[in-house]
PDB file of C-alpha atoms in Angstrom:
ATOM      1  CA  THR A   1       0.008  -0.002  -0.004  1.00 58.00           C
ATOM      2  CA  GLN A   2       1.397   3.339  -1.058  1.00 66.00           C
ATOM      3  CA  LEU A   3       1.326   5.890   1.763  1.00 83.00           C
ATOM      4  CA  LEU A   4       1.277   8.788  -0.707  1.00 90.00           C
ATOM      5  CA  GLU A   5      -0.798   8.390  -3.857  1.00 93.00           C
ATOM      6  CA  GLN A   6       0.060  10.644  -6.753  1.00 94.00           C
ATOM      7  CA  SER A   7      -2.214  11.185  -9.721  1.00 95.00           C
ATOM      8  CA  PRO A   8      -2.111  11.116 -12.589  1.00 96.00           C
ATOM      9  CA  GLN A   9       0.875   8.855 -13.077  1.00 93.00           C
ATOM     10  CA  PHE A  10       1.445  10.118 -16.625  1.00 96.00           C
ATOM     11  CA  LEU A  11       0.326  13.376 -18.193  1.00 97.00           C
ATOM     12  CA  SER A  12       0.930  14.559 -21.735  1.00 97.00           C
ATOM     13  CA  ILE A  13      -0.341  18.004 -22.684  1.00 97.00           C
ATOM     14  CA  GLN A  14       0.179  20.753 -25.229  1.00 97.00           C
ATOM     15  CA  GLU A  15       2.150  23.897 -24.555  1.00 97.00           C
ATOM     16  CA  GLY A  16      -0.030  26.591 -23.020  1.00 97.00           C
ATOM     17  CA  GLU A  17      -2.435  24.235 -21.241  1.00 97.00           C
ATOM     18  CA  ASN A  18      -2.981  24.186 -17.499  1.00 97.00           C
ATOM     19  CA  LEU A  19      -2.623  21.095 -15.338  1.00 97.00           C
ATOM     20  CA  THR A  20      -2.977  19.885 -11.776  1.00 98.00           C
ATOM     21  CA  VAL A  21      -1.129  17.045 -10.072  1.00 98.00           C
ATOM     22  CA  TYR A  22      -2.513  15.553  -6.874  1.00 97.00           C
ATOM     23  CA  CYS A  23      -0.874  13.948  -3.887  1.00 96.00           C
ATOM     24  CA  ASN A  24      -3.185  12.189  -1.430  1.00 95.00           C
ATOM     25  CA  SER A  25      -2.845  10.224   1.778  1.00 93.00           C
ATOM     26  CA  SER A  26      -4.852   8.975   4.729  1.00 91.00           C
ATOM     27  CA  SER A  27      -1.984  10.017   7.012  1.00 90.00           C
ATOM     28  CA  VAL A  28      -1.271  13.443   8.433  1.00 91.00           C
ATOM     29  CA  PHE A  29       2.038  14.981   7.466  1.00 90.00           C
ATOM     30  CA  SER A  30       3.937  17.611   9.400  1.00 88.00           C
ATOM     31  CA  SER A  31       5.347  18.886   6.126  1.00 88.00           C
ATOM     32  CA  LEU A  32       5.171  18.098   2.466  1.00 91.00           C
ATOM     33  CA  GLN A  33       7.698  18.780  -0.250  1.00 93.00           C
ATOM     34  CA  TRP A  34       7.463  18.821  -4.016  1.00 95.00           C
ATOM     35  CA  TYR A  35      10.438  17.885  -6.146  1.00 95.00           C
ATOM     36  CA  ARG A  36      11.159  17.764  -9.849  1.00 95.00           C
ATOM     37  CA  GLN A  37      13.507  15.170 -11.233  1.00 93.00           C
ATOM     38  CA  GLU A  38      15.142  15.032 -14.659  1.00 91.00           C
ATOM     39  CA  PRO A  39      16.451  11.735 -16.125  1.00 88.00           C
ATOM     40  CA  GLY A  40      19.832  10.839 -14.698  1.00 88.00           C
ATOM     41  CA  GLU A  41      19.702  13.510 -12.018  1.00 91.00           C
ATOM     42  CA  GLY A  42      18.637  13.902  -8.425  1.00 92.00           C
ATOM     43  CA  PRO A  43      15.348  15.419  -7.224  1.00 93.00           C
ATOM     44  CA  VAL A  44      15.407  19.185  -7.081  1.00 93.00           C
ATOM     45  CA  LEU A  45      13.354  20.802  -4.341  1.00 91.00           C
ATOM     46  CA  LEU A  46      10.544  23.087  -5.591  1.00 95.00           C
ATOM     47  CA  VAL A  47       8.727  23.928  -2.380  1.00 93.00           C
ATOM     48  CA  THR A  48       8.071  22.914   1.228  1.00 91.00           C
ATOM     49  CA  VAL A  49       4.648  23.434   2.800  1.00 92.00           C
ATOM     50  CA  VAL A  50       4.067  22.994   6.516  1.00 90.00           C
ATOM     51  CA  THR A  51       0.794  24.702   7.451  1.00 92.00           C
ATOM     52  CA  GLY A  52      -2.648  23.281   6.669  1.00 94.00           C
ATOM     53  CA  GLY A  53      -4.312  25.337   3.943  1.00 95.00           C
ATOM     54  CA  GLU A  54      -1.029  26.925   2.935  1.00 95.00           C
ATOM     55  CA  VAL A  55      -0.675  28.114  -0.647  1.00 97.00           C
ATOM     56  CA  LYS A  56       2.689  28.906  -2.206  1.00 96.00           C
ATOM     57  CA  LYS A  57       3.396  30.273  -5.647  1.00 96.00           C
ATOM     58  CA  LEU A  58       6.554  29.862  -7.665  1.00 94.00           C
ATOM     59  CA  LYS A  59       6.137  31.721 -10.957  1.00 95.00           C
ATOM     60  CA  ARG A  60       3.610  29.624 -12.902  1.00 97.00           C
ATOM     61  CA  LEU A  61       3.496  26.890 -10.253  1.00 97.00           C
ATOM     62  CA  THR A  62       0.982  26.988  -7.378  1.00 97.00           C
ATOM     63  CA  PHE A  63       1.273  24.564  -4.485  1.00 97.00           C
ATOM     64  CA  GLN A  64      -1.440  23.929  -1.934  1.00 97.00           C
ATOM     65  CA  PHE A  65      -1.370  21.934   1.298  1.00 96.00           C
ATOM     66  CA  GLY A  66      -4.730  20.553   2.384  1.00 96.00           C
ATOM     67  CA  ASP A  67      -6.390  21.891   5.532  1.00 95.00           C
ATOM     68  CA  ALA A  68      -6.013  18.527   7.241  1.00 94.00           C
ATOM     69  CA  ARG A  69      -2.405  18.180   6.016  1.00 94.00           C
ATOM     70  CA  LYS A  70      -3.248  14.890   4.291  1.00 94.00           C
ATOM     71  CA  ASP A  71      -3.093  16.025   0.696  1.00 95.00           C
ATOM     72  CA  SER A  72      -1.470  18.521  -1.624  1.00 97.00           C
ATOM     73  CA  SER A  73      -1.732  19.722  -5.187  1.00 97.00           C
ATOM     74  CA  LEU A  74       0.556  21.274  -7.740  1.00 97.00           C
ATOM     75  CA  HIS A  75      -1.018  23.455 -10.413  1.00 98.00           C
ATOM     76  CA  ILE A  76       0.937  24.649 -13.436  1.00 97.00           C
ATOM     77  CA  THR A  77      -0.442  27.498 -15.522  1.00 97.00           C
ATOM     78  CA  ALA A  78       0.391  27.818 -19.220  1.00 97.00           C
ATOM     79  CA  ALA A  79       2.729  24.837 -19.268  1.00 97.00           C
ATOM     80  CA  GLN A  80       5.914  25.055 -21.306  1.00 97.00           C
ATOM     81  CA  PRO A  81       8.113  22.292 -22.762  1.00 96.00           C
ATOM     82  CA  GLY A  82      10.712  23.157 -20.132  1.00 95.00           C
ATOM     83  CA  ASP A  83       8.257  21.979 -17.468  1.00 96.00           C
ATOM     84  CA  THR A  84       8.637  18.410 -18.721  1.00 96.00           C
ATOM     85  CA  GLY A  85       9.898  16.113 -15.996  1.00 95.00           C
ATOM     86  CA  LEU A  86       9.026  13.806 -13.125  1.00 94.00           C
ATOM     87  CA  TYR A  87       7.202  15.578 -10.305  1.00 96.00           C
ATOM     88  CA  LEU A  88       7.440  13.951  -6.906  1.00 95.00           C
ATOM     89  CA  CYS A  89       5.627  14.745  -3.701  1.00 95.00           C
ATOM     90  CA  ALA A  90       7.173  13.659  -0.431  1.00 93.00           C
ATOM     91  CA  GLY A  91       5.815  13.932   3.082  1.00 90.00           C
ATOM     92  CA  ALA A  92       7.318  13.846   6.550  1.00 86.00           C
ATOM     93  CA  LEU A  93       5.175  12.118   9.157  1.00 82.00           C
ATOM     94  CA  GLU A  94       5.198  13.703  12.597  1.00 75.00           C
ATOM     95  CA  THR A  95       6.597  10.490  14.023  1.00 74.00           C
ATOM     96  CA  SER A  96       9.391  10.091  11.501  1.00 73.00           C
ATOM     97  CA  GLY A  97      11.267  13.340  11.866  1.00 68.00           C
ATOM     98  CA  SER A  98      12.877  14.384   8.632  1.00 70.00           C
ATOM     99  CA  ARG A  99      12.485  10.987   6.920  1.00 81.00           C
ATOM    100  CA  LEU A 100      10.484  11.482   3.756  1.00 87.00           C
ATOM    101  CA  THR A 101       7.925   9.177   2.219  1.00 89.00           C
ATOM    102  CA  PHE A 102       7.710   9.649  -1.539  1.00 92.00           C
ATOM    103  CA  GLY A 103       4.868   9.236  -3.950  1.00 93.00           C
ATOM    104  CA  GLU A 104       5.468   7.309  -7.154  1.00 91.00           C
ATOM    105  CA  GLY A 105       5.650  10.493  -9.176  1.00 93.00           C
ATOM    106  CA  THR A 106       3.854  12.096 -12.085  1.00 95.00           C
ATOM    107  CA  GLN A 107       5.660  12.061 -15.411  1.00 95.00           C
ATOM    108  CA  LEU A 108       4.709  15.258 -17.199  1.00 96.00           C
ATOM    109  CA  THR A 109       5.365  15.797 -20.904  1.00 97.00           C
ATOM    110  CA  VAL A 110       4.608  19.184 -22.426  1.00 97.00           C
ATOM    111  CA  ASN A 111       4.567  19.079 -26.202  1.00 96.00           C
ATOM    112  CA  PRO A 112       5.464  22.192 -28.205  1.00 95.00           C
TER     113      PRO A 112
ATOM    114  CA  ASN B   1      20.413  20.226  -4.800  1.00 46.00           C
ATOM    115  CA  ALA B   2      23.720  22.002  -5.280  1.00 54.00           C
ATOM    116  CA  GLY B   3      26.145  21.204  -2.505  1.00 90.00           C
ATOM    117  CA  VAL B   4      25.345  17.562  -1.743  1.00 95.00           C
ATOM    118  CA  MET B   5      28.173  15.704  -3.467  1.00 96.00           C
ATOM    119  CA  GLN B   6      27.941  12.057  -4.379  1.00 97.00           C
ATOM    120  CA  ASN B   7      30.516   9.822  -5.973  1.00 96.00           C
ATOM    121  CA  PRO B   8      30.908   7.895  -8.029  1.00 97.00           C
ATOM    122  CA  ARG B   9      28.108   9.005 -10.304  1.00 96.00           C
ATOM    123  CA  HIS B  10      28.129   5.693 -12.106  1.00 97.00           C
ATOM    124  CA  LEU B  11      29.449   2.396 -10.838  1.00 97.00           C
ATOM    125  CA  VAL B  12      29.512  -1.014 -12.505  1.00 98.00           C
ATOM    126  CA  ARG B  13      30.074  -4.082 -10.376  1.00 98.00           C
ATOM    127  CA  ARG B  14      30.028  -7.804 -11.092  1.00 97.00           C
ATOM    128  CA  ARG B  15      27.796 -10.018  -8.982  1.00 97.00           C
ATOM    129  CA  GLY B  16      29.480 -10.796  -5.685  1.00 97.00           C
ATOM    130  CA  GLN B  17      31.649  -7.669  -5.581  1.00 98.00           C
ATOM    131  CA  GLU B  18      31.333  -4.816  -3.126  1.00 98.00           C
ATOM    132  CA  ALA B  19      29.988  -1.362  -3.927  1.00 98.00           C
ATOM    133  CA  ARG B  20      30.878   1.731  -1.906  1.00 98.00           C
ATOM    134  CA  LEU B  21      28.947   4.943  -2.461  1.00 98.00           C
ATOM    135  CA  ARG B  22      30.071   8.207  -0.907  1.00 98.00           C
ATOM    136  CA  CYS B  23      28.157  11.299   0.095  1.00 97.00           C
ATOM    137  CA  SER B  24      29.390  14.647   1.361  1.00 96.00           C
ATOM    138  CA  PRO B  25      26.510  16.698   2.775  1.00 95.00           C
ATOM    139  CA  MET B  26      25.979  20.365   2.241  1.00 93.00           C
ATOM    140  CA  LYS B  27      28.131  22.663   4.326  1.00 90.00           C
ATOM    141  CA  GLY B  28      26.672  23.032   7.788  1.00 88.00           C
ATOM    142  CA  HIS B  29      24.464  19.945   7.479  1.00 90.00           C
ATOM    143  CA  SER B  30      24.997  17.147   9.949  1.00 89.00           C
ATOM    144  CA  HIS B  31      22.046  14.928   8.993  1.00 92.00           C
ATOM    145  CA  VAL B  32      22.365  12.523   6.070  1.00 94.00           C
ATOM    146  CA  TYR B  33      19.755  10.317   4.443  1.00 95.00           C
ATOM    147  CA  TRP B  34      20.108   7.603   1.836  1.00 97.00           C
ATOM    148  CA  TYR B  35      17.335   6.725  -0.583  1.00 97.00           C
ATOM    149  CA  ARG B  36      17.136   4.127  -3.324  1.00 97.00           C
ATOM    150  CA  GLN B  37      15.260   4.464  -6.598  1.00 94.00           C
ATOM    151  CA  LEU B  38      14.668   1.287  -8.517  1.00 88.00           C
ATOM    152  CA  PRO B  39      13.894   1.516 -12.246  1.00 79.00           C
ATOM    153  CA  GLU B  40      10.357   2.806 -12.855  1.00 73.00           C
ATOM    154  CA  GLU B  41       9.756   3.267  -9.121  1.00 77.00           C
ATOM    155  CA  GLY B  42       9.723   6.109  -6.627  1.00 82.00           C
ATOM    156  CA  LEU B  43      12.364   6.861  -4.015  1.00 92.00           C
ATOM    157  CA  LYS B  44      12.438   4.597  -0.981  1.00 94.00           C
ATOM    158  CA  PHE B  45      14.008   5.600   2.327  1.00 93.00           C
ATOM    159  CA  MET B  46      16.923   3.457   3.452  1.00 96.00           C
ATOM    160  CA  VAL B  47      18.764   5.030   6.373  1.00 95.00           C
ATOM    161  CA  TYR B  48      19.134   8.261   8.331  1.00 94.00           C
ATOM    162  CA  LEU B  49      22.426   9.118  10.011  1.00 94.00           C
ATOM    163  CA  GLN B  50      23.830  11.890  12.092  1.00 92.00           C
ATOM    164  CA  LYS B  51      27.532  12.235  12.718  1.00 87.00           C
ATOM    165  CA  GLU B  52      28.815   8.870  14.053  1.00 87.00           C
ATOM    166  CA  ASN B  53      25.265   7.639  14.731  1.00 92.00           C
ATOM    167  CA  ILE B  54      22.622   5.686  12.845  1.00 93.00           C
ATOM    168  CA  ILE B  55      19.317   7.269  13.782  1.00 91.00           C
ATOM    169  CA  ASP B  56      16.887   5.228  11.661  1.00 91.00           C
ATOM    170  CA  GLU B  57      17.788   2.249   9.511  1.00 93.00           C
ATOM    171  CA  SER B  58      14.290   0.887   9.104  1.00 91.00           C
ATOM    172  CA  GLY B  59      14.537   0.984   5.299  1.00 92.00           C
ATOM    173  CA  MET B  60      17.826  -0.865   5.014  1.00 94.00           C
ATOM    174  CA  PRO B  61      17.829  -4.465   3.843  1.00 93.00           C
ATOM    175  CA  LYS B  62      18.837  -6.687   6.744  1.00 90.00           C
ATOM    176  CA  GLU B  63      21.790  -8.252   4.974  1.00 94.00           C
ATOM    177  CA  ARG B  64      24.690  -6.978   2.837  1.00 97.00           C
ATOM    178  CA  PHE B  65      23.872  -3.288   3.311  1.00 98.00           C
ATOM    179  CA  SER B  66      25.521  -0.983   5.816  1.00 97.00           C
ATOM    180  CA  ALA B  67      25.980   2.736   6.238  1.00 97.00           C
ATOM    181  CA  GLU B  68      28.216   5.012   8.234  1.00 96.00           C
ATOM    182  CA  PHE B  69      28.788   8.706   8.750  1.00 95.00           C
ATOM    183  CA  PRO B  70      32.113   9.121  10.543  1.00 92.00           C
ATOM    184  CA  LYS B  71      33.185  12.164  12.503  1.00 89.00           C
ATOM    185  CA  GLU B  72      35.509  13.094   9.651  1.00 89.00           C
ATOM    186  CA  GLY B  73      34.812  12.407   6.011  1.00 91.00           C
ATOM    187  CA  PRO B  74      31.823  11.518   3.898  1.00 95.00           C
ATOM    188  CA  SER B  75      28.961   9.181   4.614  1.00 97.00           C
ATOM    189  CA  ILE B  76      29.384   5.805   2.978  1.00 98.00           C
ATOM    190  CA  LEU B  77      26.747   3.335   1.856  1.00 98.00           C
ATOM    191  CA  ARG B  78      28.294  -0.091   1.469  1.00 98.00           C
ATOM    192  CA  ILE B  79      26.754  -2.990  -0.369  1.00 98.00           C
ATOM    193  CA  GLN B  80      28.492  -6.320  -0.042  1.00 98.00           C
ATOM    194  CA  GLN B  81      28.177  -9.239  -2.468  1.00 98.00           C
ATOM    195  CA  VAL B  82      26.046  -7.256  -4.887  1.00 98.00           C
ATOM    196  CA  VAL B  83      23.269  -8.955  -6.853  1.00 97.00           C
ATOM    197  CA  ARG B  84      21.468  -7.812  -9.992  1.00 95.00           C
ATOM    198  CA  GLY B  85      18.528  -6.617  -7.927  1.00 94.00           C
ATOM    199  CA  ASP B  86      20.783  -4.026  -6.294  1.00 96.00           C
ATOM    200  CA  SER B  87      21.010  -2.160  -9.607  1.00 96.00           C
ATOM    201  CA  ALA B  88      19.406   1.200  -8.886  1.00 96.00           C
ATOM    202  CA  ALA B  89      20.028   4.876  -8.361  1.00 97.00           C
ATOM    203  CA  TYR B  90      21.149   5.662  -4.827  1.00 98.00           C
ATOM    204  CA  PHE B  91      20.498   9.186  -3.616  1.00 97.00           C
ATOM    205  CA  CYS B  92      21.958  10.931  -0.639  1.00 96.00           C
ATOM    206  CA  ALA B  93      20.265  13.902   0.962  1.00 94.00           C
ATOM    207  CA  SER B  94      21.221  16.183   3.804  1.00 93.00           C
ATOM    208  CA  SER B  95      19.577  18.616   6.180  1.00 88.00           C
ATOM    209  CA  ARG B  96      20.694  21.102   8.806  1.00 86.00           C
ATOM    210  CA  TYR B  97      18.245  20.029  11.457  1.00 79.00           C
ATOM    211  CA  ARG B  98      16.307  16.926  12.306  1.00 72.00           C
ATOM    212  CA  ALA B  99      12.880  18.400  13.067  1.00 57.00           C
ATOM    213  CA  SER B 100       9.856  17.803  10.880  1.00 57.00           C
ATOM    214  CA  GLY B 101       9.315  20.467   8.278  1.00 61.00           C
ATOM    215  CA  ASN B 102      13.015  20.765   7.727  1.00 69.00           C
ATOM    216  CA  THR B 103      14.156  21.130   4.148  1.00 78.00           C
ATOM    217  CA  ILE B 104      16.127  18.231   2.701  1.00 85.00           C
ATOM    218  CA  TYR B 105      18.428  18.601  -0.286  1.00 89.00           C
ATOM    219  CA  PHE B 106      19.387  15.776  -2.592  1.00 92.00           C
ATOM    220  CA  GLY B 107      22.566  14.972  -4.413  1.00 94.00           C
ATOM    221  CA  GLU B 108      22.826  14.002  -8.060  1.00 94.00           C
ATOM    222  CA  GLY B 109      22.785  10.300  -7.254  1.00 96.00           C
ATOM    223  CA  SER B 110      24.998   7.281  -7.798  1.00 97.00           C
ATOM    224  CA  TRP B 111      23.837   4.824 -10.450  1.00 96.00           C
ATOM    225  CA  LEU B 112      24.858   1.267  -9.630  1.00 97.00           C
ATOM    226  CA  THR B 113      24.742  -1.373 -12.325  1.00 97.00           C
ATOM    227  CA  VAL B 114      25.381  -4.975 -11.391  1.00 97.00           C
ATOM    228  CA  VAL B 115      26.363  -7.212 -14.284  1.00 96.00           C
TER     229      VAL B 115
END
């Protein structure tokens, strides 16, 4: 059983479209992080959210942490080919300190 | 993820050999984590270390795998008598503090191929 469920697993869209990636769990997380990973490279941190209901924006990316701190979403506006990559959510349970539990990832492809 | 240095980036080992992966955390970080990413899968936690101490090794296979983070020098993940199933990307991450909500930064990874 996957502690963090990401959806969709694969997403292929045209340049200029909007998209949302979801990260859901039945567990409560003290914090949740979103990463982007390119082939052959390590995950690069995009954002950390710690407060229920928190919304953070990073240019065309909007991250939201659910009120109950069980879920999160990543919304990309006007996607560009440079946004192509594997998007990973990872959560830290209150009982596990800084140890992160990762979702399986969403592979995003933005076609020009 | 700039600052967390891993080497080697790529390592090929024959079945039965030993693999040693090294990780130097970011400057000022004393907490190190190792994760494994199997092909077509997400990252799985292996072990969490602080200088000279293993804090959480609940994700480490019981046999052939060990990790250390000495007072001086990098953290090392050691895999003895490697098998084909050990072929994966191994990522090291570091953080300044231990508390939840702390930001963790990843290195570029070490890709192990067992032939």
